Amino acid sequence: TGISEERHGRSLAQARMRGERRDCGCGHRRVKPPARVIRSIDRMSAHPTTDDLLLFPGDARLRMVVLAWIDGLTRERRMSPNTVEAYGRDLRQFLHHLAGRHGTPTIPMLVALKVRDIRAFMAARRADDVSGRSLMRMLAGLRSFARFLEREGYGTVSALGGVRSPKVPRRLPRPIPVT
């Protein structure tokens, strides 16, 4: 293969076995560093523990459904670990918000949500200086979880259909550098 392990740390054969190659700029190949994943969310998708279940507020049934949803995002939909981490974090923040306002979240509580509950959460996040793009991602994650609840037969969270995504400012195109 022609790669010195002293120069790049791992051999090309090891990188090929892992499927993690990228060009390092000097003509050789080197191993791409793995994507950053929160340890607890990564563990949750494989083997949920008691600590993992405590990350999400709610009754035991809701926590088990959340873990099944995260597992489905990881395995069935094959989403990026960063996306799974962000969706899980957004859902956890939403459930903490609901717990502060209405008590312990349950699946029937989520099905009975009102549009004002979701807008209140978005307003609280906006007050924390969260960008419009992050709010859009948060809504996408909540909608994904709501679709999962509906697909699994728990009910329809109709309140998410009544919430529009926030407007985000348009960016000007970046100029192409002259070479």
PDB file of C-alpha atoms in Angstrom:
ATOM      1  CA  THR A   1       0.000   0.000   0.000  1.00  0.00           C
ATOM      2  CA  GLY A   2       2.961   2.341   0.397  1.00  0.00           C
ATOM      3  CA  ILE A   3       1.868   4.179   3.528  1.00  0.00           C
ATOM      4  CA  SER A   4       4.182   4.390   6.467  1.00  0.00           C
ATOM      5  CA  GLU A   5       2.396   3.811   9.753  1.00  0.00           C
ATOM      6  CA  GLU A   6       4.821   6.165  11.481  1.00  0.00           C
ATOM      7  CA  ARG A   7       3.632   9.057   9.309  1.00  0.00           C
ATOM      8  CA  HIS A   8      -0.137   8.592   9.557  1.00  0.00           C
ATOM      9  CA  GLY A   9      -0.679   6.441  12.650  1.00  0.00           C
ATOM     10  CA  ARG A  10      -2.695   3.693  10.940  1.00  0.00           C
ATOM     11  CA  SER A  11      -2.214   1.678   7.806  1.00  0.00           C
ATOM     12  CA  LEU A  12      -4.375   2.107   4.729  1.00  0.00           C
ATOM     13  CA  ALA A  13      -5.562  -1.474   5.128  1.00  0.00           C
ATOM     14  CA  GLN A  14      -6.938  -0.649   8.582  1.00  0.00           C
ATOM     15  CA  ALA A  15      -8.617   2.453   7.193  1.00  0.00           C
ATOM     16  CA  ARG A  16     -10.146   0.462   4.335  1.00  0.00           C
ATOM     17  CA  MET A  17     -11.529  -2.097   6.773  1.00  0.00           C
ATOM     18  CA  ARG A  18     -13.201   0.697   8.687  1.00  0.00           C
ATOM     19  CA  GLY A  19     -14.301   2.575   5.569  1.00  0.00           C
ATOM     20  CA  GLU A  20     -12.838   5.814   6.909  1.00  0.00           C
ATOM     21  CA  ARG A  21     -10.440   7.155   4.306  1.00  0.00           C
ATOM     22  CA  ARG A  22      -9.765  10.716   3.291  1.00  0.00           C
ATOM     23  CA  ASP A  23      -7.008  12.605   1.576  1.00  0.00           C
ATOM     24  CA  CYS A  24      -4.612  14.304   3.990  1.00  0.00           C
ATOM     25  CA  GLY A  25      -3.349  16.771   1.394  1.00  0.00           C
ATOM     26  CA  CYS A  26       0.087  15.224   0.882  1.00  0.00           C
ATOM     27  CA  GLY A  27      -1.017  12.539  -1.565  1.00  0.00           C
ATOM     28  CA  HIS A  28      -1.377   9.851   1.086  1.00  0.00           C
ATOM     29  CA  ARG A  29      -4.546   8.588   2.685  1.00  0.00           C
ATOM     30  CA  ARG A  30      -5.189   8.768   6.408  1.00  0.00           C
ATOM     31  CA  VAL A  31      -7.946   7.677   8.735  1.00  0.00           C
ATOM     32  CA  LYS A  32     -10.789  10.121   9.206  1.00  0.00           C
ATOM     33  CA  PRO A  33     -11.510  10.883  12.849  1.00  0.00           C
ATOM     34  CA  PRO A  34     -14.876   9.482  13.993  1.00  0.00           C
ATOM     35  CA  ALA A  35     -17.819  11.842  14.319  1.00  0.00           C
ATOM     36  CA  ARG A  36     -18.322  13.327  17.762  1.00  0.00           C
ATOM     37  CA  VAL A  37     -21.153  11.590  19.589  1.00  0.00           C
ATOM     38  CA  ILE A  38     -22.443  12.084  23.083  1.00  0.00           C
ATOM     39  CA  ARG A  39     -21.492   8.910  24.893  1.00  0.00           C
ATOM     40  CA  SER A  40     -24.877   8.459  26.520  1.00  0.00           C
ATOM     41  CA  ILE A  41     -26.869   8.835  23.285  1.00  0.00           C
ATOM     42  CA  ASP A  42     -24.493   6.509  21.467  1.00  0.00           C
ATOM     43  CA  ARG A  43     -24.903   3.939  24.247  1.00  0.00           C
ATOM     44  CA  MET A  44     -28.661   4.394  24.288  1.00  0.00           C
ATOM     45  CA  SER A  45     -29.007   3.226  20.722  1.00  0.00           C
ATOM     46  CA  ALA A  46     -27.244  -0.039  21.543  1.00  0.00           C
ATOM     47  CA  HIS A  47     -27.906  -0.945  25.181  1.00  0.00           C
ATOM     48  CA  PRO A  48     -30.054   1.411  27.281  1.00  0.00           C
ATOM     49  CA  THR A  49     -29.044   1.610  30.917  1.00  0.00           C
ATOM     50  CA  THR A  50     -30.778   3.113  33.931  1.00  0.00           C
ATOM     51  CA  ASP A  51     -28.678   6.283  33.606  1.00  0.00           C
ATOM     52  CA  ASP A  52     -29.710   6.662  29.964  1.00  0.00           C
ATOM     53  CA  LEU A  53     -33.363   6.429  30.893  1.00  0.00           C
ATOM     54  CA  LEU A  54     -32.969   9.213  33.439  1.00  0.00           C
ATOM     55  CA  LEU A  55     -31.730  11.655  30.780  1.00  0.00           C
ATOM     56  CA  PHE A  56     -35.274  12.136  29.492  1.00  0.00           C
ATOM     57  CA  PRO A  57     -38.008  13.313  31.854  1.00  0.00           C
ATOM     58  CA  GLY A  58     -41.303  11.471  31.738  1.00  0.00           C
ATOM     59  CA  ASP A  59     -42.846   8.205  32.760  1.00  0.00           C
ATOM     60  CA  ALA A  60     -41.143   4.896  32.006  1.00  0.00           C
ATOM     61  CA  ARG A  61     -43.298   4.227  28.930  1.00  0.00           C
ATOM     62  CA  LEU A  62     -42.373   7.570  27.353  1.00  0.00           C
ATOM     63  CA  ARG A  63     -38.674   7.032  28.048  1.00  0.00           C
ATOM     64  CA  MET A  64     -38.777   3.593  26.410  1.00  0.00           C
ATOM     65  CA  VAL A  65     -40.525   5.079  23.345  1.00  0.00           C
ATOM     66  CA  VAL A  66     -37.872   7.816  23.167  1.00  0.00           C
ATOM     67  CA  LEU A  67     -35.123   5.193  23.230  1.00  0.00           C
ATOM     68  CA  ALA A  68     -36.885   3.206  20.493  1.00  0.00           C
ATOM     69  CA  TRP A  69     -37.146   6.394  18.403  1.00  0.00           C
ATOM     70  CA  ILE A  70     -33.439   7.152  18.841  1.00  0.00           C
ATOM     71  CA  ASP A  71     -32.613   3.568  17.939  1.00  0.00           C
ATOM     72  CA  GLY A  72     -34.785   3.888  14.815  1.00  0.00           C
ATOM     73  CA  LEU A  73     -33.028   7.101  13.791  1.00  0.00           C
ATOM     74  CA  THR A  74     -29.663   5.415  14.173  1.00  0.00           C
ATOM     75  CA  ARG A  75     -30.351   1.994  12.703  1.00  0.00           C
ATOM     76  CA  GLU A  76     -33.333   2.234  10.354  1.00  0.00           C
ATOM     77  CA  ARG A  77     -32.987   5.760   9.016  1.00  0.00           C
ATOM     78  CA  ARG A  78     -29.172   5.690   9.325  1.00  0.00           C
ATOM     79  CA  MET A  79     -28.954   9.327  10.344  1.00  0.00           C
ATOM     80  CA  SER A  80     -25.664  10.973  11.148  1.00  0.00           C
ATOM     81  CA  PRO A  81     -24.582  10.589  14.789  1.00  0.00           C
ATOM     82  CA  ASN A  82     -24.536  14.386  15.077  1.00  0.00           C
ATOM     83  CA  THR A  83     -28.153  14.596  13.872  1.00  0.00           C
ATOM     84  CA  VAL A  84     -29.252  11.882  16.290  1.00  0.00           C
ATOM     85  CA  GLU A  85     -27.453  13.709  19.099  1.00  0.00           C
ATOM     86  CA  ALA A  86     -29.108  17.031  18.186  1.00  0.00           C
ATOM     87  CA  TYR A  87     -32.602  15.518  17.823  1.00  0.00           C
ATOM     88  CA  GLY A  88     -32.249  13.738  21.165  1.00  0.00           C
ATOM     89  CA  ARG A  89     -31.011  16.898  22.865  1.00  0.00           C
ATOM     90  CA  ASP A  90     -33.881  18.952  21.388  1.00  0.00           C
ATOM     91  CA  LEU A  91     -36.488  16.411  22.505  1.00  0.00           C
ATOM     92  CA  ARG A  92     -34.936  16.234  25.985  1.00  0.00           C
ATOM     93  CA  GLN A  93     -35.064  20.046  26.291  1.00  0.00           C
ATOM     94  CA  PHE A  94     -38.686  20.049  25.137  1.00  0.00           C
ATOM     95  CA  LEU A  95     -39.640  17.362  27.652  1.00  0.00           C
ATOM     96  CA  HIS A  96     -37.864  19.297  30.441  1.00  0.00           C
ATOM     97  CA  HIS A  97     -39.841  22.395  29.405  1.00  0.00           C
ATOM     98  CA  LEU A  98     -43.095  20.426  29.538  1.00  0.00           C
ATOM     99  CA  ALA A  99     -42.159  18.952  32.913  1.00  0.00           C
ATOM    100  CA  GLY A 100     -41.672  22.442  34.298  1.00  0.00           C
ATOM    101  CA  ARG A 101     -45.048  23.630  33.037  1.00  0.00           C
ATOM    102  CA  HIS A 102     -47.361  20.600  33.254  1.00  0.00           C
ATOM    103  CA  GLY A 103     -45.667  18.001  35.443  1.00  0.00           C
ATOM    104  CA  THR A 104     -44.235  14.647  34.372  1.00  0.00           C
ATOM    105  CA  PRO A 105     -44.601  14.236  30.592  1.00  0.00           C
ATOM    106  CA  THR A 106     -46.522  11.220  29.341  1.00  0.00           C
ATOM    107  CA  ILE A 107     -47.484  10.020  25.883  1.00  0.00           C
ATOM    108  CA  PRO A 108     -51.145  11.087  26.307  1.00  0.00           C
ATOM    109  CA  MET A 109     -49.886  14.536  27.375  1.00  0.00           C
ATOM    110  CA  LEU A 110     -47.836  14.791  24.161  1.00  0.00           C
ATOM    111  CA  VAL A 111     -50.805  13.727  22.045  1.00  0.00           C
ATOM    112  CA  ALA A 112     -52.967  16.379  23.747  1.00  0.00           C
ATOM    113  CA  LEU A 113     -50.437  19.204  23.255  1.00  0.00           C
ATOM    114  CA  LYS A 114     -51.707  22.597  22.161  1.00  0.00           C
ATOM    115  CA  VAL A 115     -49.989  24.861  19.658  1.00  0.00           C
ATOM    116  CA  ARG A 116     -49.394  27.378  22.453  1.00  0.00           C
ATOM    117  CA  ASP A 117     -47.268  24.809  24.344  1.00  0.00           C
ATOM    118  CA  ILE A 118     -44.920  24.418  21.397  1.00  0.00           C
ATOM    119  CA  ARG A 119     -44.822  28.158  20.753  1.00  0.00           C
ATOM    120  CA  ALA A 120     -44.024  28.763  24.431  1.00  0.00           C
ATOM    121  CA  PHE A 121     -41.085  26.369  24.175  1.00  0.00           C
ATOM    122  CA  MET A 122     -39.872  28.080  21.001  1.00  0.00           C
ATOM    123  CA  ALA A 123     -40.172  31.481  22.683  1.00  0.00           C
ATOM    124  CA  ALA A 124     -38.194  30.225  25.675  1.00  0.00           C
ATOM    125  CA  ARG A 125     -35.487  28.875  23.372  1.00  0.00           C
ATOM    126  CA  ARG A 126     -35.438  32.144  21.409  1.00  0.00           C
ATOM    127  CA  ALA A 127     -35.006  34.019  24.715  1.00  0.00           C
ATOM    128  CA  ASP A 128     -31.902  31.848  25.271  1.00  0.00           C
ATOM    129  CA  ASP A 129     -30.487  33.326  22.025  1.00  0.00           C
ATOM    130  CA  VAL A 130     -31.023  30.176  19.966  1.00  0.00           C
ATOM    131  CA  SER A 131     -30.833  30.871  16.229  1.00  0.00           C
ATOM    132  CA  GLY A 132     -33.695  30.408  13.798  1.00  0.00           C
ATOM    133  CA  ARG A 133     -31.907  27.512  12.115  1.00  0.00           C
ATOM    134  CA  SER A 134     -31.567  25.697  15.421  1.00  0.00           C
ATOM    135  CA  LEU A 135     -35.267  26.241  16.079  1.00  0.00           C
ATOM    136  CA  MET A 136     -36.019  24.790  12.646  1.00  0.00           C
ATOM    137  CA  ARG A 137     -33.931  21.721  13.479  1.00  0.00           C
ATOM    138  CA  MET A 138     -35.679  21.456  16.835  1.00  0.00           C
ATOM    139  CA  LEU A 139     -39.075  21.465  15.129  1.00  0.00           C
ATOM    140  CA  ALA A 140     -37.877  18.862  12.629  1.00  0.00           C
ATOM    141  CA  GLY A 141     -36.789  16.601  15.494  1.00  0.00           C
ATOM    142  CA  LEU A 142     -40.078  17.030  17.352  1.00  0.00           C
ATOM    143  CA  ARG A 143     -42.026  16.327  14.165  1.00  0.00           C
ATOM    144  CA  SER A 144     -39.937  13.219  13.603  1.00  0.00           C
ATOM    145  CA  PHE A 145     -40.763  11.998  17.105  1.00  0.00           C
ATOM    146  CA  ALA A 146     -44.457  12.804  16.568  1.00  0.00           C
ATOM    147  CA  ARG A 147     -44.462  10.781  13.318  1.00  0.00           C
ATOM    148  CA  PHE A 148     -42.841   7.914  15.224  1.00  0.00           C
ATOM    149  CA  LEU A 149     -45.588   8.075  17.885  1.00  0.00           C
ATOM    150  CA  GLU A 150     -48.251   8.009  15.183  1.00  0.00           C
ATOM    151  CA  ARG A 151     -46.588   5.159  13.296  1.00  0.00           C
ATOM    152  CA  GLU A 152     -46.363   3.107  16.497  1.00  0.00           C
ATOM    153  CA  GLY A 153     -50.054   3.683  17.232  1.00  0.00           C
ATOM    154  CA  TYR A 154     -49.827   6.031  20.216  1.00  0.00           C
ATOM    155  CA  GLY A 155     -51.822   8.856  18.622  1.00  0.00           C
ATOM    156  CA  THR A 156     -51.348  11.973  16.538  1.00  0.00           C
ATOM    157  CA  VAL A 157     -49.633  15.099  17.844  1.00  0.00           C
ATOM    158  CA  SER A 158     -51.665  17.531  15.766  1.00  0.00           C
ATOM    159  CA  ALA A 159     -50.260  20.642  17.474  1.00  0.00           C
ATOM    160  CA  LEU A 160     -46.986  20.349  15.534  1.00  0.00           C
ATOM    161  CA  GLY A 161     -48.865  20.803  12.267  1.00  0.00           C
ATOM    162  CA  GLY A 162     -50.103  24.201  13.444  1.00  0.00           C
ATOM    163  CA  VAL A 163     -46.635  25.610  14.121  1.00  0.00           C
ATOM    164  CA  ARG A 164     -44.752  27.232  11.274  1.00  0.00           C
ATOM    165  CA  SER A 165     -40.991  27.164  11.096  1.00  0.00           C
ATOM    166  CA  PRO A 166     -39.289  30.426  12.049  1.00  0.00           C
ATOM    167  CA  LYS A 167     -38.005  32.674   9.329  1.00  0.00           C
ATOM    168  CA  VAL A 168     -34.269  32.729   8.895  1.00  0.00           C
ATOM    169  CA  PRO A 169     -32.361  35.596   7.315  1.00  0.00           C
ATOM    170  CA  ARG A 170     -31.101  34.940   3.836  1.00  0.00           C
ATOM    171  CA  ARG A 171     -27.387  35.018   3.253  1.00  0.00           C
ATOM    172  CA  LEU A 172     -25.677  36.699   0.382  1.00  0.00           C
ATOM    173  CA  PRO A 173     -23.764  34.366  -1.920  1.00  0.00           C
ATOM    174  CA  ARG A 174     -20.092  34.068  -1.099  1.00  0.00           C
ATOM    175  CA  PRO A 175     -17.710  35.377  -3.733  1.00  0.00           C
ATOM    176  CA  ILE A 176     -15.524  32.874  -5.538  1.00  0.00           C
ATOM    177  CA  PRO A 177     -11.854  33.600  -4.922  1.00  0.00           C
ATOM    178  CA  VAL A 178      -9.732  34.375  -7.974  1.00  0.00           C
ATOM    179  CA  THR A 179      -6.803  31.990  -8.334  1.00  0.00           C
TER     180      THR A 179
END
